[in-house]
mmCIF file of C-alpha atoms and ligand atoms in Angstrom:
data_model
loop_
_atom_site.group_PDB
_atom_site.id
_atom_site.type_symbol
_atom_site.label_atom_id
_atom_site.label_comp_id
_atom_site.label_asym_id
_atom_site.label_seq_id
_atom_site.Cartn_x
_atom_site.Cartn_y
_atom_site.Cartn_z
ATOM 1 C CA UNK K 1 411.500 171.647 157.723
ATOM 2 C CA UNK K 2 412.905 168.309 155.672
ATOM 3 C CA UNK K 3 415.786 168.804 153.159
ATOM 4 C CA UNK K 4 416.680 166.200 150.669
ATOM 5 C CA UNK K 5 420.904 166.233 150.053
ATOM 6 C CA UNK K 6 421.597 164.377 146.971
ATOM 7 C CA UNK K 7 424.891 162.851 146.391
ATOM 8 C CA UNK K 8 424.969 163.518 150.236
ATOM 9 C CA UNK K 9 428.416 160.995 150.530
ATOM 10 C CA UNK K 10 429.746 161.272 154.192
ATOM 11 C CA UNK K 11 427.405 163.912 155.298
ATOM 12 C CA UNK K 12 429.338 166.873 155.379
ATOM 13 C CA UNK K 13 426.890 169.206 153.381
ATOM 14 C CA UNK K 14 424.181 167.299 155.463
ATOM 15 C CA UNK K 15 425.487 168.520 158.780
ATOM 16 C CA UNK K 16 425.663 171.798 157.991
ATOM 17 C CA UNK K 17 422.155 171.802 157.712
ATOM 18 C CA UNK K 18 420.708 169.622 160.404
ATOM 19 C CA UNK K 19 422.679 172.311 162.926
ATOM 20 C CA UNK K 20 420.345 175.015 160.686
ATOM 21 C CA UNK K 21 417.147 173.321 162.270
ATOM 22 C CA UNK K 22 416.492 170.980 158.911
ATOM 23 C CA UNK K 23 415.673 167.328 159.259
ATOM 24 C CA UNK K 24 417.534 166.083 156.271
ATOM 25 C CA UNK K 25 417.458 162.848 154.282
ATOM 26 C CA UNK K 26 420.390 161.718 152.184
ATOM 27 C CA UNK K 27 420.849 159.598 148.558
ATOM 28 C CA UNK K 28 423.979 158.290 147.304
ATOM 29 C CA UNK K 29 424.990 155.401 145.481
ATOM 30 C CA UNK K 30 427.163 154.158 147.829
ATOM 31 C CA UNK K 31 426.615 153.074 151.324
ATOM 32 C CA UNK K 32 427.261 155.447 153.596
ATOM 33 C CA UNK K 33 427.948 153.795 157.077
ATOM 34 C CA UNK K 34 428.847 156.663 159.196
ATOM 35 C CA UNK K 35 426.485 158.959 157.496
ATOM 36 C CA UNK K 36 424.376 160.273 160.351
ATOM 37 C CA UNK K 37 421.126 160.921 158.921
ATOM 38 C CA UNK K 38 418.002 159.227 157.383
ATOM 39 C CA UNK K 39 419.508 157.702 154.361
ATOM 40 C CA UNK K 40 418.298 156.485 151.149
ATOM 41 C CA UNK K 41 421.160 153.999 148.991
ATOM 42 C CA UNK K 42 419.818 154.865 145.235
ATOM 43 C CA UNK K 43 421.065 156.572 142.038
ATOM 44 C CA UNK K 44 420.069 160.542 142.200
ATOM 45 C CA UNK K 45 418.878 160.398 138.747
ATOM 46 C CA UNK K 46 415.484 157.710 139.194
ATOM 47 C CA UNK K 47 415.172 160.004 142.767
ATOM 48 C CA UNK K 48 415.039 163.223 140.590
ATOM 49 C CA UNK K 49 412.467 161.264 138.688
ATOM 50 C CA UNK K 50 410.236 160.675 141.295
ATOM 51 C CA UNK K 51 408.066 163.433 141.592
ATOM 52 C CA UNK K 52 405.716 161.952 144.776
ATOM 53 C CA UNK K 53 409.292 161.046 147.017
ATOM 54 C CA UNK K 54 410.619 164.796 145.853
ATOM 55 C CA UNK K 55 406.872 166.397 147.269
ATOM 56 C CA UNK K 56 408.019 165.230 150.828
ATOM 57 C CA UNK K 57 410.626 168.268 150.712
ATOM 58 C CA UNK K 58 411.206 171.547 151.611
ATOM 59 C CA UNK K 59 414.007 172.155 149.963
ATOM 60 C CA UNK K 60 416.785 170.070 147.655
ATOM 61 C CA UNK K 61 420.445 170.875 147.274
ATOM 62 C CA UNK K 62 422.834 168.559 145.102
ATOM 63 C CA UNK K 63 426.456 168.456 145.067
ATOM 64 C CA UNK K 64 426.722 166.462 141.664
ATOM 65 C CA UNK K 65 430.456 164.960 140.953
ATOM 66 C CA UNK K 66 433.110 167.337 139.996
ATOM 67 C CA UNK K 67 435.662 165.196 138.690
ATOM 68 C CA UNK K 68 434.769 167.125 135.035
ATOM 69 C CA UNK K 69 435.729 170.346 136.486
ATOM 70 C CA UNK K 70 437.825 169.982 139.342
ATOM 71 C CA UNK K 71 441.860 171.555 139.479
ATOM 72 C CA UNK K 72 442.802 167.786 140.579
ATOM 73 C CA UNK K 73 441.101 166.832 137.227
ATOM 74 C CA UNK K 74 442.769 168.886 135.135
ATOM 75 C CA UNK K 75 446.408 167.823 136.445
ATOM 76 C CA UNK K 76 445.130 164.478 135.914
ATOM 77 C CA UNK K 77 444.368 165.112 132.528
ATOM 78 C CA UNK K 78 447.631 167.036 131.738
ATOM 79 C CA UNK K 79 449.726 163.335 133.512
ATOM 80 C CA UNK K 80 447.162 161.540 130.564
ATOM 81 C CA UNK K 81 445.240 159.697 133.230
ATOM 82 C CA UNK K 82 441.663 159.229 133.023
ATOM 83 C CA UNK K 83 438.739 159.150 135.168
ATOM 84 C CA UNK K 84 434.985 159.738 134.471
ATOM 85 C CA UNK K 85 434.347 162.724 132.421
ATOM 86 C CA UNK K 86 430.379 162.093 133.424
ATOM 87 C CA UNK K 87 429.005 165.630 134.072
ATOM 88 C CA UNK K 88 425.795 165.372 136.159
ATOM 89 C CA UNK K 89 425.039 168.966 136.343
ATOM 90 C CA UNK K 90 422.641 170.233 133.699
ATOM 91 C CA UNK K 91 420.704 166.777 134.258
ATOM 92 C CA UNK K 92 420.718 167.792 137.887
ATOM 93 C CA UNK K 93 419.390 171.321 137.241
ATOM 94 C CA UNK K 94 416.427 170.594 134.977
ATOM 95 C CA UNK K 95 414.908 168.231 137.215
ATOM 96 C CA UNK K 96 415.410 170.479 140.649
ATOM 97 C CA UNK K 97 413.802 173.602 137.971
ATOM 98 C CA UNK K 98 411.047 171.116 137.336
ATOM 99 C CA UNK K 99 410.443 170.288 141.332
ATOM 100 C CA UNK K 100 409.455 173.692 141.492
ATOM 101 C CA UNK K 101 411.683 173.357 144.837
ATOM 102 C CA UNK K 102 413.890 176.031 146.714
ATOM 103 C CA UNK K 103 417.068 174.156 145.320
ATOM 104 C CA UNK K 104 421.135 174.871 145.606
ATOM 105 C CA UNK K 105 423.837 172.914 143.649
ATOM 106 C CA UNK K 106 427.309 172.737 144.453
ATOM 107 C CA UNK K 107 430.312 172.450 142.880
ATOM 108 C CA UNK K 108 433.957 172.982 142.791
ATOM 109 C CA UNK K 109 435.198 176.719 141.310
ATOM 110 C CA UNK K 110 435.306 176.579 137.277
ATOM 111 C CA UNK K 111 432.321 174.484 137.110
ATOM 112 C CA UNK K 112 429.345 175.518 135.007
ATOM 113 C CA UNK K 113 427.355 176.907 137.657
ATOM 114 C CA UNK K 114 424.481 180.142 136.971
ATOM 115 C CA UNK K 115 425.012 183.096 139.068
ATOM 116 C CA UNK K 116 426.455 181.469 141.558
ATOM 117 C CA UNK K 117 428.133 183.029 145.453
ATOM 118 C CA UNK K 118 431.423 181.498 146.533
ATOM 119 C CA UNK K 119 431.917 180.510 150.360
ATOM 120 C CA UNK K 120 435.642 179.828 151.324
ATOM 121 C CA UNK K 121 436.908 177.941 154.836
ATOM 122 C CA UNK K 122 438.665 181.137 155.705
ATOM 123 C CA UNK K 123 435.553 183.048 156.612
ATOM 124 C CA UNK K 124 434.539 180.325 158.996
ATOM 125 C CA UNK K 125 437.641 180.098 161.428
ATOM 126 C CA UNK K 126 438.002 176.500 159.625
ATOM 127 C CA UNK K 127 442.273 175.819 158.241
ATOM 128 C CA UNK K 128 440.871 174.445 155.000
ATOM 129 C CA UNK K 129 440.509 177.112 152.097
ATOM 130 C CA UNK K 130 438.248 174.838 150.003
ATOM 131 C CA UNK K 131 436.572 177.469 147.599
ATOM 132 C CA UNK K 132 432.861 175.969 146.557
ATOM 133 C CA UNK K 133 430.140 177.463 144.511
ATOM 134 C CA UNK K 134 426.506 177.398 144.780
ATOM 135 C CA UNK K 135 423.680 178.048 142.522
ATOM 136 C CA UNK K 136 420.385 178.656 143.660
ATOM 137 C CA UNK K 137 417.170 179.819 142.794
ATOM 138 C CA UNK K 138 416.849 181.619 146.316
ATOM 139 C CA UNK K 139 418.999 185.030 147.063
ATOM 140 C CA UNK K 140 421.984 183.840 148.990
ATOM 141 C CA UNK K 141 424.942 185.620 150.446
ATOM 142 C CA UNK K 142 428.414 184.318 149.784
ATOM 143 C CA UNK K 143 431.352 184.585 152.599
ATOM 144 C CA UNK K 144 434.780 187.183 152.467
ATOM 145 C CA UNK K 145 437.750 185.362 152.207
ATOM 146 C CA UNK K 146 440.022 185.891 155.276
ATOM 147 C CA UNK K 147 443.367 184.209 154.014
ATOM 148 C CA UNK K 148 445.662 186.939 156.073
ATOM 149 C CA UNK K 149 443.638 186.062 158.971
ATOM 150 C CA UNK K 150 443.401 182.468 158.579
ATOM 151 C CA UNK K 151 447.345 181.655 157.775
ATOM 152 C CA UNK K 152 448.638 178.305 156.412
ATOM 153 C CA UNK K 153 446.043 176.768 155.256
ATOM 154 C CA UNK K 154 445.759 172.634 155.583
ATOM 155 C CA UNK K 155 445.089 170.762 152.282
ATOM 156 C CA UNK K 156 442.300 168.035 153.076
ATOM 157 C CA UNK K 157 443.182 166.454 149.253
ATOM 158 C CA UNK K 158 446.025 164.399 147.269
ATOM 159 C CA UNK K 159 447.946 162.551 150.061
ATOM 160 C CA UNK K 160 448.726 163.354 153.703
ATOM 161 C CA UNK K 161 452.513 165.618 154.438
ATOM 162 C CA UNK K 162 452.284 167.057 150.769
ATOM 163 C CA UNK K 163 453.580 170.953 150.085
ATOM 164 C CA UNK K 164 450.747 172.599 148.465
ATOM 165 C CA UNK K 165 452.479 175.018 145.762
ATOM 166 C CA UNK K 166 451.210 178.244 146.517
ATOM 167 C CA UNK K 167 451.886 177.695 150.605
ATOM 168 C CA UNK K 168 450.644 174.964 153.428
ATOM 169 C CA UNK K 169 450.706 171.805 153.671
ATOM 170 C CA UNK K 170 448.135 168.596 152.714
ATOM 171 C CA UNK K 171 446.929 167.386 156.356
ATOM 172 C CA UNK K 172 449.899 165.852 158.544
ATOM 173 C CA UNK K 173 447.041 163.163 159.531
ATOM 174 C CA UNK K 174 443.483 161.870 159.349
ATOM 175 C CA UNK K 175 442.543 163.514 162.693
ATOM 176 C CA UNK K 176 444.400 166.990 161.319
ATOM 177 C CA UNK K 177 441.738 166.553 158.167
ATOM 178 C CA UNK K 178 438.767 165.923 160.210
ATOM 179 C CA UNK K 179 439.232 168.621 162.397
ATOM 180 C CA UNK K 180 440.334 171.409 159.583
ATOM 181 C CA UNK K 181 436.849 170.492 158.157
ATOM 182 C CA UNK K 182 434.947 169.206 160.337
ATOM 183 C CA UNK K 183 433.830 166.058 159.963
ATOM 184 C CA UNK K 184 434.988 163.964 162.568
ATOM 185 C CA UNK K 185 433.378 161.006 161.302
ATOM 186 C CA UNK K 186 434.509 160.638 158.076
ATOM 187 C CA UNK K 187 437.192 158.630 156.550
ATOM 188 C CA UNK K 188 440.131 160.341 154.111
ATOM 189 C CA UNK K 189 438.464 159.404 151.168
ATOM 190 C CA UNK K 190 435.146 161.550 151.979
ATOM 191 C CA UNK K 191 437.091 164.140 153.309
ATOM 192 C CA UNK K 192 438.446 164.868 149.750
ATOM 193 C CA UNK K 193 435.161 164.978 147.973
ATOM 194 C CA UNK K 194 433.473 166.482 151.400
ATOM 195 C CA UNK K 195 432.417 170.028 151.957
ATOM 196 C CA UNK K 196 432.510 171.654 155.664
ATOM 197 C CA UNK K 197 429.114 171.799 157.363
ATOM 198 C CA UNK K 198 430.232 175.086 158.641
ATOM 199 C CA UNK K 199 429.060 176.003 154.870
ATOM 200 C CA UNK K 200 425.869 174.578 154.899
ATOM 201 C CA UNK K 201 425.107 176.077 158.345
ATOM 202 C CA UNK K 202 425.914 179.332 156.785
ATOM 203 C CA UNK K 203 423.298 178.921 153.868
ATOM 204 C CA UNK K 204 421.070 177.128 155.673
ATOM 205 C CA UNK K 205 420.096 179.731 158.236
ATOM 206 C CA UNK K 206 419.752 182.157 155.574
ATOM 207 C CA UNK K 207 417.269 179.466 154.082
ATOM 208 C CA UNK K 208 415.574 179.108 156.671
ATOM 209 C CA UNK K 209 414.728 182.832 157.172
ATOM 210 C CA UNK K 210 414.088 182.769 153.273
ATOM 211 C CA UNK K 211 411.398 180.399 153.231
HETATM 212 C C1 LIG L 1 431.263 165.413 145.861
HETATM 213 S S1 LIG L 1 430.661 163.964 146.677
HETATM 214 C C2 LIG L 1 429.482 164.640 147.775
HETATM 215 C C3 LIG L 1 430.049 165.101 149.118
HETATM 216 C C4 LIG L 1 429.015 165.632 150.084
HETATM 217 N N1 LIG L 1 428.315 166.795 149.564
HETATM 218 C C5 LIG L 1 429.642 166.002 151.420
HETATM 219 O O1 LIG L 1 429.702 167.203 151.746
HETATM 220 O O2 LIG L 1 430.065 165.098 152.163
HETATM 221 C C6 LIG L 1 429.703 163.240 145.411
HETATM 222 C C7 LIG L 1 428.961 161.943 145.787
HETATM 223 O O3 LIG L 1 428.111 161.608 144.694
HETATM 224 C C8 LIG L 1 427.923 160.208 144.710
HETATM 225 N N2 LIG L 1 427.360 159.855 143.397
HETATM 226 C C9 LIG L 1 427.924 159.963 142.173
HETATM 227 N N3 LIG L 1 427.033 159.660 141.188
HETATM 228 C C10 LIG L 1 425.872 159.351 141.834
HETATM 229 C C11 LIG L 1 424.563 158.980 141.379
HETATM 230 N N4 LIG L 1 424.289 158.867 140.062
HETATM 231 N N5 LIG L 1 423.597 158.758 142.302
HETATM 232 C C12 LIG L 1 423.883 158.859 143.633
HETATM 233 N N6 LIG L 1 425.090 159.230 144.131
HETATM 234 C C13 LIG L 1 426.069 159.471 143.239
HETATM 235 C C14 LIG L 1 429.277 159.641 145.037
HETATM 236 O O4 LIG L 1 429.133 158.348 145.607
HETATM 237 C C15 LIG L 1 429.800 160.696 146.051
HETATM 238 O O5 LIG L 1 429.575 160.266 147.369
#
């Protein structure tokens, strides 16, 4: 079965679901080098557009960008910096509803998301926490949090050998980020916007029984 990842940046998401058994194909905007799969260097919004390319699929799943409603975004907001504000979601949404496609979207806790399941790095044996949402318009399961079990977690965000305030540490090193989510191919700045394909494996076996 062929899945299209949009905004598919290093592959993380991606990986998750080649392991499943999908063959996936990957947009984003900028050129991924080390990204591992079939991949396609265009803006998500003509791709969403393009009704014959979107046919070729299975299934779709979109992890727009969450500056708009990430934690990082709001500290940055509360130091008077500013970044893009450029929510991608509902535009995202309408044209997956419109595919008439098995679709998820993902996005960062406190994002405007319908109905969605949480999965958390804790449930997978991985040291990140890294809380994500994901909507779909299939019956997913979401994952238990095991923070007792897991311990101190390791930050894969900010900069490397920072406290995080509620406990752990940011990564001591590149190689500590890559393993806690691993990705050992990507570099620190697509570890930060990266989710574990440990994630993606989870949702895409239950996909693949789905369908
Ligand atoms: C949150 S990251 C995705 C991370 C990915 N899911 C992973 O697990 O590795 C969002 C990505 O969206 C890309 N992006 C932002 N706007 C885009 C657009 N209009 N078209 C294509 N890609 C876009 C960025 O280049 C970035 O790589």
């Amino acid at each position: 079965m062929k899945l299209l990842d949009l905004f598919c940046g290093a592959g993380g998401a991606s990986a998750g679901y080649a392991a499943a058994g999908f063959e996936v194909h990957g947009v984003d905007l900028k050129h991924g080098k080390q990204y591992p799969y079939t991949y396609v260097r265009a803006d998500v919004l003509d791709v969403l557009r393009d009704k014959n390319y979107l046919d070729q699929f299975d299934v779709i799943h979109a992890s727009p960008p969450c500056q708009t409603h990430s934690i990082t975004q709001h500290l940055r907001n509360a130091q008077g910096k500013t970044t893009s504000k450029l929510d991608l979601i509902p535009e995202t949404r309408a044209a997956l509803i419109e595919s008439g496609k098995p679709y998820i979207i993902e996005n960062v806790p406190g994002s405007p998301l319908i109905n969605p399941i949480q999965l958390c790095g804790s449930s997978f044996g991985l040291k990140v926490r890294r809380h994500r949402l994901f909507e779909s318009n299939l019956q997913l399961l979401g994952s238990v949090c095991l923070h007792n079990e897991q311990g101190r977690p390791v930050g894969v965000y900010g900069s490397l050998r920072d406290n995080i305030p509620n406990g752990g540490k940011t990564a001591e090193s590149i190689d500590e980020a890559r393993l806690a989510m691993g990705i050992p191919w990507a570099i620190r700045s697509e570890l930060v916007e990266a989710i574990p394909p440990a994630y993606t494996f989870w949702l895409g076996k239950q996909i693949i029984d789905l369908i």
